[in-house]
Short mmCIF file of C-alpha atoms in Angstrom, two decimals:
data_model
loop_
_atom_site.label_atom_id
_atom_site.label_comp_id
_atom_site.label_asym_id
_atom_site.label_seq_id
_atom_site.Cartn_x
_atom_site.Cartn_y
_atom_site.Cartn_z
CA UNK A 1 143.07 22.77 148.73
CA UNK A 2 146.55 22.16 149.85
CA UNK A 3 147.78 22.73 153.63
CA UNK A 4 150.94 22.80 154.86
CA UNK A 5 151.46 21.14 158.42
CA UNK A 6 154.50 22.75 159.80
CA UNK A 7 156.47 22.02 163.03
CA UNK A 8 157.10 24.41 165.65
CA UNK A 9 161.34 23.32 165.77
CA UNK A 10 161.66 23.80 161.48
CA UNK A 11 164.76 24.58 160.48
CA UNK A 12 166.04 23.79 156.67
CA UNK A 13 167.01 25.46 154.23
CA UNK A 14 164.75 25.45 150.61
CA UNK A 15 166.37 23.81 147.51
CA UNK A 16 167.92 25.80 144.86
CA UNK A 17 168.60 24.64 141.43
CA UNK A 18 171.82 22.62 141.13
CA UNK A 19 174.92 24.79 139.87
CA UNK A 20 175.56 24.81 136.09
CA UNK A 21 179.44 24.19 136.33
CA UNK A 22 182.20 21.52 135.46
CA UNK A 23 182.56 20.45 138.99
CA UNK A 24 179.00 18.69 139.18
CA UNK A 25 177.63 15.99 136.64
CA UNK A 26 173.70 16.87 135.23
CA UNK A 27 171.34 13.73 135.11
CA UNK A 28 168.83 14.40 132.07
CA UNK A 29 166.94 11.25 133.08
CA UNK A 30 165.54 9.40 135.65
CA UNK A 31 167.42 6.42 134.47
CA UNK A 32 170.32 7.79 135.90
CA UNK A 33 168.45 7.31 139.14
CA UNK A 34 166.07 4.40 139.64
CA UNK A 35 167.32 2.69 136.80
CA UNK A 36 170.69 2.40 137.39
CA UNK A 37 171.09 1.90 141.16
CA UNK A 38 170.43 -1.73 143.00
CA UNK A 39 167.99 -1.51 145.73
CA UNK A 40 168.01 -3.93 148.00
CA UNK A 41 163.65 -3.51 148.64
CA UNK A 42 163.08 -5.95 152.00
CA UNK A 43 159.11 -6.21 152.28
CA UNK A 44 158.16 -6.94 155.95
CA UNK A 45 154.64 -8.32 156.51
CA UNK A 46 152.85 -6.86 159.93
CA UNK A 47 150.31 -8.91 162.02
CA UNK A 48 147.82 -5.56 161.54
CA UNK A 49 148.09 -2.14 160.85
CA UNK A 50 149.43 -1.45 164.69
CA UNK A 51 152.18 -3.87 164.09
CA UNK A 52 152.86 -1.78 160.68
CA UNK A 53 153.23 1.30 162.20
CA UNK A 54 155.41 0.22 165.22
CA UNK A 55 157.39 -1.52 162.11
CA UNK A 56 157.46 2.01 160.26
CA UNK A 57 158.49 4.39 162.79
CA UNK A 58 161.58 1.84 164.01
CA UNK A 59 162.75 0.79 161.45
CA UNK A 60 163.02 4.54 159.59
CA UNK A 61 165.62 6.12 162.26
CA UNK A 62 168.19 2.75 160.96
CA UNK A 63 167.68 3.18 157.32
CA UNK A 64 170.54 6.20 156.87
CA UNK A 65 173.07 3.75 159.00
CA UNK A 66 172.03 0.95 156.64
CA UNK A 67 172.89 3.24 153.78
CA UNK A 68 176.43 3.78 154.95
CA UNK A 69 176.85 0.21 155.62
CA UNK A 70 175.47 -0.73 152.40
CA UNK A 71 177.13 1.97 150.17
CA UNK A 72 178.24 0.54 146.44
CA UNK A 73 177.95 3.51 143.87
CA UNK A 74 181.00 5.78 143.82
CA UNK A 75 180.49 5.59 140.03
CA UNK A 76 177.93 7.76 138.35
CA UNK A 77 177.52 8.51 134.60
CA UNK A 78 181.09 7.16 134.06
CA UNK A 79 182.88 9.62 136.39
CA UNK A 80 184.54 9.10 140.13
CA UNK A 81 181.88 11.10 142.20
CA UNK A 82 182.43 12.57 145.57
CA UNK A 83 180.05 10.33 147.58
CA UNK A 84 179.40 6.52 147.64
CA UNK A 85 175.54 6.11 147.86
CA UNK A 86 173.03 6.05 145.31
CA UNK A 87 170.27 7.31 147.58
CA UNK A 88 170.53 10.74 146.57
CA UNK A 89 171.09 10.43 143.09
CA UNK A 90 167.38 8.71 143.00
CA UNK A 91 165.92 10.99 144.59
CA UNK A 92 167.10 14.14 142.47
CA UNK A 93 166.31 12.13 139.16
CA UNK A 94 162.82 11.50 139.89
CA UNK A 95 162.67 15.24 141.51
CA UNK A 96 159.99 17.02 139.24
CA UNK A 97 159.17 20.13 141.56
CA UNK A 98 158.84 23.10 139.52
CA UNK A 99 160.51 26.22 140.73
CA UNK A 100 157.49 27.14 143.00
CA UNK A 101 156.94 24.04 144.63
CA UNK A 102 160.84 24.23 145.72
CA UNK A 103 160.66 27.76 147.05
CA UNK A 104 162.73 29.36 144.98
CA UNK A 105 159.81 32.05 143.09
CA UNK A 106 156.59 32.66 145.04
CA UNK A 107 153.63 30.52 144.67
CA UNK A 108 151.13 31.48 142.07
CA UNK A 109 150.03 28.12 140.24
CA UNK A 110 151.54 25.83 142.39
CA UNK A 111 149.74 23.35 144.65
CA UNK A 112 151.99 23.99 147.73
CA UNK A 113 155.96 24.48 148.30
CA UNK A 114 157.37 21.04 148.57
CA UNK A 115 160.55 20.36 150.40
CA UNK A 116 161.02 16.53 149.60
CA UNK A 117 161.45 15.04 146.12
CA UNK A 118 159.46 12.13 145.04
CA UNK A 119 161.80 9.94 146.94
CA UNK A 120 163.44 10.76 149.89
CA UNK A 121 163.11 9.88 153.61
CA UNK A 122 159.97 10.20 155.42
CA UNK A 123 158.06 12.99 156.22
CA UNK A 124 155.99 11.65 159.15
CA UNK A 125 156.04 8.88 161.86
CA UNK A 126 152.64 7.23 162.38
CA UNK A 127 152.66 6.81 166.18
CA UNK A 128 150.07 4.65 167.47
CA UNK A 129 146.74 4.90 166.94
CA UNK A 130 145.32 6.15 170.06
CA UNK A 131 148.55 7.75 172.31
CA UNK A 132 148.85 6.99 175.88
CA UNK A 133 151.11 9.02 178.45
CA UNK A 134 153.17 5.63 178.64
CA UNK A 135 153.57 5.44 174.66
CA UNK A 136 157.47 5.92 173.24
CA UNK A 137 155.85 8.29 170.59
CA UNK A 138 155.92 11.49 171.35
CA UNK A 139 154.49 14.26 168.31
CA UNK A 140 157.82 16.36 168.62
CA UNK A 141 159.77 13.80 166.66
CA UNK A 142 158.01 15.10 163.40
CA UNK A 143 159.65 18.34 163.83
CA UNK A 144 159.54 18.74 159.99
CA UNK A 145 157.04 20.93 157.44
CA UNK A 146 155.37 19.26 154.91
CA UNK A 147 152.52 19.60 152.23
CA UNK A 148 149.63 17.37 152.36
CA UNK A 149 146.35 17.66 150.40
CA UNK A 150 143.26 19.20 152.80
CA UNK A 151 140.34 17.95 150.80
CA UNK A 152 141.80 13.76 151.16
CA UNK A 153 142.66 14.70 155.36
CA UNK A 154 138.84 15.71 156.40
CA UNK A 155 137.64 12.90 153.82
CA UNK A 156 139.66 9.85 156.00
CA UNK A 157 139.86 12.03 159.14
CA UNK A 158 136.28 13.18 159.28
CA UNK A 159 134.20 10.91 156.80
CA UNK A 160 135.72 7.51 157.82
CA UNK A 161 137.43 8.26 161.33
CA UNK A 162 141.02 7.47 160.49
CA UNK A 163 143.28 9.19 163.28
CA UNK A 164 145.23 12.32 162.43
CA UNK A 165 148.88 10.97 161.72
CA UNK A 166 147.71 8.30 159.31
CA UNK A 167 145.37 10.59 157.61
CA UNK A 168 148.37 13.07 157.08
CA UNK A 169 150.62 10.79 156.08
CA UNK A 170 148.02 9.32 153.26
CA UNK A 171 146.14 12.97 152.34
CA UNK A 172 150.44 14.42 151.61
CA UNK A 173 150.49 11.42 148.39
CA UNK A 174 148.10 13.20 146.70
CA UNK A 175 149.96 16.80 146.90
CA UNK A 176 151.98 15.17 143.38
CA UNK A 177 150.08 14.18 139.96
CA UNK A 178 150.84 10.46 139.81
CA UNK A 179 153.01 9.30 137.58
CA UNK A 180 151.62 7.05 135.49
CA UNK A 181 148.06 4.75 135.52
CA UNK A 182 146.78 2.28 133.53
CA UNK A 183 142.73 2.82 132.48
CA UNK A 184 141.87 -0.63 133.77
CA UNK A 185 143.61 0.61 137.33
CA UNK A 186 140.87 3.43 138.14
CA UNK A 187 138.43 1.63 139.15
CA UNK A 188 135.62 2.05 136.74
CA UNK A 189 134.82 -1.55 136.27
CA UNK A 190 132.10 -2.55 139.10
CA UNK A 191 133.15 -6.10 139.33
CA UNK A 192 136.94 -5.15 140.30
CA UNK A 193 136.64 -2.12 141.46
CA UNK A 194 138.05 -2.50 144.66
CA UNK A 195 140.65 -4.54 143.28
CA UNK A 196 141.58 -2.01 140.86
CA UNK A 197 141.23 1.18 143.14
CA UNK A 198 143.75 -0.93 145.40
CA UNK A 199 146.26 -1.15 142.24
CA UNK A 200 145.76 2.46 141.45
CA UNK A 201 146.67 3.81 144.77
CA UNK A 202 149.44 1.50 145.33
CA UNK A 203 150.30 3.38 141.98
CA UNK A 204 150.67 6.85 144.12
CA UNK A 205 153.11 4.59 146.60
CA UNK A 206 154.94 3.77 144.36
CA UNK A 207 155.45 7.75 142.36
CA UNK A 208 156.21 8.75 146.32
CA UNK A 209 158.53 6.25 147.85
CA UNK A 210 160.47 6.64 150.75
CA UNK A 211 163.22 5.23 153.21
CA UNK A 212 160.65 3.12 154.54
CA UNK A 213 156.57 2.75 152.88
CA UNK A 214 153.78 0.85 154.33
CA UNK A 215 151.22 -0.79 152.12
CA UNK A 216 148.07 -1.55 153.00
CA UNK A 217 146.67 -5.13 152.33
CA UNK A 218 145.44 -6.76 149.32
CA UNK A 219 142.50 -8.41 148.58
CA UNK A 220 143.47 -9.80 145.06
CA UNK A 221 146.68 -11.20 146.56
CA UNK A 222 145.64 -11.37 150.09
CA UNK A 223 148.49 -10.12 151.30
CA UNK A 224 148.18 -8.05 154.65
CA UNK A 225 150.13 -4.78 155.70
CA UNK A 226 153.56 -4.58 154.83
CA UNK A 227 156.67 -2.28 155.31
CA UNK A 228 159.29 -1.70 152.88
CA UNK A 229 162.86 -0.87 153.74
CA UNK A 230 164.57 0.87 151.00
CA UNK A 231 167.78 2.24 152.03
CA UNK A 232 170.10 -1.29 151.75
CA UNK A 233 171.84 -0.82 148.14
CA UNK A 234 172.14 -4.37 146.29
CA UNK A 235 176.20 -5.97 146.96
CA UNK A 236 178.52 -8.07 145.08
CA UNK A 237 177.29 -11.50 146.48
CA UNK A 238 174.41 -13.46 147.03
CA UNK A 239 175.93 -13.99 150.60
CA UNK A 240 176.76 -10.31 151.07
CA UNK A 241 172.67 -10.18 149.71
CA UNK A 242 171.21 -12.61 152.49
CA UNK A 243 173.25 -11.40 155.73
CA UNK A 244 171.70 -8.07 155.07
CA UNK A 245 168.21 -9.98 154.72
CA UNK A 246 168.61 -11.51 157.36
CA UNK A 247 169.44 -8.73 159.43
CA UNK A 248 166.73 -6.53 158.52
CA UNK A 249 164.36 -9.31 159.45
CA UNK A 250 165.66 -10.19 162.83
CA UNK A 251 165.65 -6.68 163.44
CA UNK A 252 161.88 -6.26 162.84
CA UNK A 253 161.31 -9.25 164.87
CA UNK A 254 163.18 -7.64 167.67
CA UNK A 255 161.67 -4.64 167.62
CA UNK A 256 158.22 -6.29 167.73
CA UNK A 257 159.39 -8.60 170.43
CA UNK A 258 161.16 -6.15 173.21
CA UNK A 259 159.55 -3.10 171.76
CA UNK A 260 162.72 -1.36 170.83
CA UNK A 261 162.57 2.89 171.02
CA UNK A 262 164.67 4.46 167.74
CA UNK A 263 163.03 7.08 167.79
CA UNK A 264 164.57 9.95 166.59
CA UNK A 265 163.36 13.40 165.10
CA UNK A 266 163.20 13.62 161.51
CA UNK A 267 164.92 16.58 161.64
CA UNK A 268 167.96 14.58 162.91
CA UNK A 269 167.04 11.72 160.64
CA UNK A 270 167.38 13.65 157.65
CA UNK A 271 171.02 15.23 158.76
CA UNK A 272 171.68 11.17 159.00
CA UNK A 273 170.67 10.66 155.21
CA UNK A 274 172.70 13.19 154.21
CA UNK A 275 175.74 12.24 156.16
CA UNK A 276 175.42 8.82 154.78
CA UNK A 277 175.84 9.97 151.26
CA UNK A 278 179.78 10.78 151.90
CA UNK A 279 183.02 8.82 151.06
CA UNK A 280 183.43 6.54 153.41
CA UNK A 281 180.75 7.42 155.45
CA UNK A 282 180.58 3.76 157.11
CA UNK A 283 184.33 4.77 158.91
CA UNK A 284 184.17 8.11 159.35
CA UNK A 285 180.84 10.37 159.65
CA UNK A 286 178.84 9.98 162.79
CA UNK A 287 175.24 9.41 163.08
CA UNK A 288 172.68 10.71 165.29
CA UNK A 289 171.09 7.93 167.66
CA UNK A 290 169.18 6.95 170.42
CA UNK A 291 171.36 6.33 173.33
CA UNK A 292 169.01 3.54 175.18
CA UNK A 293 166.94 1.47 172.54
CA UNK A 294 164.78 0.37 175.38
CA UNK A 295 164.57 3.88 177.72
CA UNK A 296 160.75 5.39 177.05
CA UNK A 297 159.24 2.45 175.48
CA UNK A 298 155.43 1.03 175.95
CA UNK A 299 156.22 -1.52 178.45
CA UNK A 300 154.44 -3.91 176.23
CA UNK A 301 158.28 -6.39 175.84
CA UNK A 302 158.73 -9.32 176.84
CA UNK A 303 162.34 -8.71 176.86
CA UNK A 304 164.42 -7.89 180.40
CA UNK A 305 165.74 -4.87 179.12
CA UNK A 306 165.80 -1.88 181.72
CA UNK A 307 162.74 0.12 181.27
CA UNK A 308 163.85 4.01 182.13
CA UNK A 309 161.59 6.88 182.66
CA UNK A 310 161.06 9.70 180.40
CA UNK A 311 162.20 13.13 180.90
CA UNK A 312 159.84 16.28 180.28
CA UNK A 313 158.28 15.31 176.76
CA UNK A 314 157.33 19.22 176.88
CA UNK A 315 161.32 20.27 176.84
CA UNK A 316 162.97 21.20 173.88
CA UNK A 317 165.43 19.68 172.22
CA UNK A 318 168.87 20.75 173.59
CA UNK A 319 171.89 20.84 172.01
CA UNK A 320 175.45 20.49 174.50
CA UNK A 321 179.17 19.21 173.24
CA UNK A 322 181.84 17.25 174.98
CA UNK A 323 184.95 15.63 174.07
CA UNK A 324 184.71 12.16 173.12
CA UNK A 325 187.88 10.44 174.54
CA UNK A 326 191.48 12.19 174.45
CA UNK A 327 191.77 12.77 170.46
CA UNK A 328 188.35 11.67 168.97
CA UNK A 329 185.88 13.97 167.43
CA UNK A 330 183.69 16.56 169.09
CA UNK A 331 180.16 14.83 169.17
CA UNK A 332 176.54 16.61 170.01
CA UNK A 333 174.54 15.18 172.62
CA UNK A 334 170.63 15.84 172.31
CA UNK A 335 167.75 15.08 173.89
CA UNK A 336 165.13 15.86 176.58
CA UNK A 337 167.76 15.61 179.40
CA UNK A 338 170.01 18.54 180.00
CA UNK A 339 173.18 17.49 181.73
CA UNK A 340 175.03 17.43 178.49
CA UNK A 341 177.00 13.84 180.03
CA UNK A 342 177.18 10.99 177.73
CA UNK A 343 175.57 8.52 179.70
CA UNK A 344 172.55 10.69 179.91
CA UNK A 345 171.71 12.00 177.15
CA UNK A 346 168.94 10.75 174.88
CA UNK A 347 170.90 10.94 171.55
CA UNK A 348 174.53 11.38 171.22
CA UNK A 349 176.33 11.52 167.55
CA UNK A 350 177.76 7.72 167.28
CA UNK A 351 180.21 5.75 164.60
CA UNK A 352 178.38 3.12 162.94
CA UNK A 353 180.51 0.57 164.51
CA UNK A 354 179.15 1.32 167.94
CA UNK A 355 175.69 1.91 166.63
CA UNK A 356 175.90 -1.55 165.60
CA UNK A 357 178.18 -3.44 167.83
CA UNK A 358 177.84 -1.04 170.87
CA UNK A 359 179.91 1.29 172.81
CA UNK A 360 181.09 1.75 176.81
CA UNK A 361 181.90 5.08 176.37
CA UNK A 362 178.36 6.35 175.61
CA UNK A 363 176.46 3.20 176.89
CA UNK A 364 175.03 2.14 174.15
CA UNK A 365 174.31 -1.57 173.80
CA UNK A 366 174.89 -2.24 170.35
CA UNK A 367 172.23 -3.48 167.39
CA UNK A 368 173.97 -6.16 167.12
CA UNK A 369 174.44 -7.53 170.68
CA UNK A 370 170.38 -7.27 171.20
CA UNK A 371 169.87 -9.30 168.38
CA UNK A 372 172.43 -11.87 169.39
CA UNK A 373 170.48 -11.93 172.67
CA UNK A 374 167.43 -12.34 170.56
CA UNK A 375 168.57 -15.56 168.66
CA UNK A 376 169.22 -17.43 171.86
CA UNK A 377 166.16 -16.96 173.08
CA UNK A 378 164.48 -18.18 170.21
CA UNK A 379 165.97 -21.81 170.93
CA UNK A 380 166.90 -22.41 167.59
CA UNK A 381 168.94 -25.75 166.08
CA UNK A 382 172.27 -25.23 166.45
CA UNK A 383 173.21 -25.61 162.93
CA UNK A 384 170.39 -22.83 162.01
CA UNK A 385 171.97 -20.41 164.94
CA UNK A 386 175.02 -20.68 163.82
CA UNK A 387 174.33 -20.10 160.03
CA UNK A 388 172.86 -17.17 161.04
CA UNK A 389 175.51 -15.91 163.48
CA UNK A 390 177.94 -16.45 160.21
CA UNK A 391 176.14 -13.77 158.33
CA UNK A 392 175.18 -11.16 161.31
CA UNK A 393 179.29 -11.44 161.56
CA UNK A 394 179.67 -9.87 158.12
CA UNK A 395 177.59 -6.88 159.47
CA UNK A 396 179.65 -6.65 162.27
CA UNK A 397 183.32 -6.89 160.50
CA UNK A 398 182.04 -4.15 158.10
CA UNK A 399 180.33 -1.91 160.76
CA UNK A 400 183.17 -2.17 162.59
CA UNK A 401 185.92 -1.07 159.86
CA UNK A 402 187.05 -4.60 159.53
CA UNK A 403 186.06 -4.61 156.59
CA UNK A 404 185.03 -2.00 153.66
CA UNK A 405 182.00 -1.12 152.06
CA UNK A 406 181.66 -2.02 147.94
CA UNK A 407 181.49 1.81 147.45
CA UNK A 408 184.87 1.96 149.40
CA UNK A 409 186.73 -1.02 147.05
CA UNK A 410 185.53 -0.07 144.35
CA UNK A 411 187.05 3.87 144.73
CA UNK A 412 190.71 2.33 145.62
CA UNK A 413 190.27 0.19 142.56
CA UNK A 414 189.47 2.84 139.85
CA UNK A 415 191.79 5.05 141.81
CA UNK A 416 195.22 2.71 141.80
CA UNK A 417 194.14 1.61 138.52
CA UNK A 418 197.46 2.71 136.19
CA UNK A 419 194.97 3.72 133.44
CA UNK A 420 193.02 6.74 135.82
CA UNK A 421 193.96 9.71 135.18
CA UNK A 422 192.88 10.99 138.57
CA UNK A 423 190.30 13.86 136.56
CA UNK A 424 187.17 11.53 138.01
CA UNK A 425 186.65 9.95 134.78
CA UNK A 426 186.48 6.46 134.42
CA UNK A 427 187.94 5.49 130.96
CA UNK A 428 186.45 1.97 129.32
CA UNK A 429 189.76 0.04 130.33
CA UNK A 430 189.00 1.12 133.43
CA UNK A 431 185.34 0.16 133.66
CA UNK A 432 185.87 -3.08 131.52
CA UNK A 433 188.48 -4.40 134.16
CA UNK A 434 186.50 -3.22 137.19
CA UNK A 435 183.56 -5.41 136.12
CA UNK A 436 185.66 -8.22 135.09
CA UNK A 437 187.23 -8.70 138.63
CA UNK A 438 184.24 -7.72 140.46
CA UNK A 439 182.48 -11.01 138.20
CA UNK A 440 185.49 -13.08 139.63
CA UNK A 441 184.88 -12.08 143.11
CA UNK A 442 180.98 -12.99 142.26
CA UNK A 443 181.99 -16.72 141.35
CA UNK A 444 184.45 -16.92 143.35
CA UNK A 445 188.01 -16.92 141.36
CA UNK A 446 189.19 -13.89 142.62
CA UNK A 447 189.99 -13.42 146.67
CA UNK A 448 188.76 -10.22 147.95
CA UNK A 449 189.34 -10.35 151.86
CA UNK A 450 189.30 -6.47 152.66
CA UNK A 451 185.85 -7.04 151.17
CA UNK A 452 184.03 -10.32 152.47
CA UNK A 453 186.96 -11.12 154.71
#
């Protein structure tokens, strides 16, 4: 049996089926999707399972920013599309809902309505294992509905004695028919069994990935838990490549070290992914974010970052607006406090740039800036510190506008190109020179400075 667990706060609308006109582009194949896109998959590796989670819920609130940093496919089945990630477009090419399962006819055969494709972001945080009143996890933050499978939640919740959040988040993989198995995977042979049940449901991971997926260990490889970021798209340069490594990792070491809060309700989360999909969204969306990384936290850092008390956790989440400066944009400001200021609010609407490299206006220290804090007290060599202050400053430039996303060069190119047309179609002299110069820039013949400055 299939249940659906469903958050008091839901609000979203069901899918419909795309419109059949000339103003969208149909993808017959999942190609389109996973198999044309570069994902930039950074695999984590957690101390135990509590590490893993902490590593989970964190690092999932960042992944839409990361996407709008990261964005490089403006260019989709040979036409000039109207957003510059490929996030979405892999997530609707592997989407294999039938009409009931999306909501649009009512359910007669159907296992459950589904609101998520295959791929998308996630549908649950993990929390820790046992919560405490202290604990930065609080069970409002998975304010969203989603189907898991009954029979698999009593089996690890009540057989084994796995806690309620992981048991949900395992029992909603088997809601899909897998993909695809091999007959050596299932588990039948006795002396690899376990070896081979491990294989086939890393199998069900992988037909239901997400922003961010957590594997369990290994005993073939002996690997132990790991986490998966998947929203960083794959960029020009190897250097462009290893900055964004790099920042992903120091990231989950700072995290683990002063016990960074992002959390932020999926509801809010998934507005992010969306908003991360437009033109230029590194410049000019905003993104919703927790206003102090280290307000509400465990008290388990040892950090010296200020350590704030909670408000109500049983409040709602309310909604004010304000002016931000004398011209900018009219930003929300939500959270469990209810003055509606800036400075106290627990997530305000922010640009990437001060996301990443901080702002006064809404107090907000900055991604960045807590990581730079990090690296000097790590007493590194100096030659190793600065190597890796060189490629933290490409995040910055670009977060900051300094410089432009690939998504973002690539668009002027095709679009000053004297060979566009400006219908969205991207003829083959167009294509042929685009990939020649963006080889140069690769090796190194061609200067791109609006790109890697």
């Amino acid at each position: 049996s299939r249940h659906s667990h469903t958050a008091p706060t839901l609000s979203r609308p069901l899918l419909l089926e795309p419109p059949s006109n000339r103003s969208c582009l149909l993808l017959d194949s999942p190609l389109f999707g996973i198999g044309s896109g570069g994902v930039l998959r950074v695999t984590l590796c957690a101390a135990d399972l509590d590490e893993a989670r902490l590593l989970h819920d964190q690092l999932a609130p960042i992944s839409a920013i990361m996407a709008a940093l990261t964005a490089a496919t403006p260019i989709v089945r040979g036409h000039l599309v109207n957003r510059d990630c490929y996030w979405d477009v892999q997530c609707g090419t592997v989407d294999d809902r039938s009409a009931q399962e999306r909501g649009i006819v009512p359910l007669t055969t159907a296992k459950g309505t589904l609101l998520k494709s295959r791929y998308g972001s996630i549908d649950t945080y993990l929390g820790p294992e046992k919560l405490t009143p202290d604990a930065a996890f609080h069970r409002q933050y998975n304010d969203c509905q989603f189907t898991y499978d009954c029979e698999s939640y009593w089996k690890m919740k009540g057989d084994v004695g796995i806690d309620h959040l992981l048991s949900l988040h395992v029992s909603r993989l088997f809601v899909r028919d897998i993909h695809y198995a091999s007959e050596h995977m299932l588990g039948s042979s006795e002396k690899n069994g376990t070896a081979n049940g491990q294989e086939h449901f890393k199998r069900f991971l992988g037909c239901s990935r997400q922003n961010v997926c957590l594997y369990p260990p290994n005993k073939r490889t002996g690997s132990g838990w790991e986490v998966e970021f998947m929203s960083l798209e794959t960029q020009l340069t190897d250097a462009e490549n290893a900055a964004l490594i790099t920042f992903i990792v120091l990231l989950s070491r700072v995290i683990i070290s002063y016990r960074l809060n992002l959390y932020l309700p999926i509801s809010l989360m998934d507005q992010n992914m969306a908003r991360s999909q437009k033109v230029n969204a590194a410049r000019e969306q905003l993104f919703y974010f927790r206003r102090d990384l280290f307000g509400g936290r465990d008290g388990k850092s040892n950090g010296s970052g200020r350590i704030s008390k909670r408000g109500n956790s049983a409040s709602t989440w309310h909604t004010v607006h304000h002016s931000h400066g004398t011209a900018g944009p009219e930003r929300g400001v939500f959270g469990l406090h209810n003055s509606g200021q800036p400075e106290s609010a627990e997530y305000v609407e922010l640009t990437v740039d001060e996301i990443i490299n901080g702002s006064d206006t809404y107090r907000v220290t900055g991604i960045l800036n807590i990581i730079f804090n990090y690296l000097h007290t790590m007493r590194l060599e100096y030659d190793v510190e600065q190597a890796l202050r060189r490629q933290l400053m490409l995040i910055k430039k670009r977060a900051s506008g300094k410089l432009c996303t690939l998504a973002s060069w690539m668009r002027n190119y095709v679009q000053s190109h004297p060979d566009y047309a400006q219908d969205s179609v991207v003829p083959q002299s167009v294509n042929y020179d685009l990939l020649r110069t963006m080889n140069d820039i690769e090796e190194g013949r061609v200067a791109a400075p609006e790109l890697l400055g």
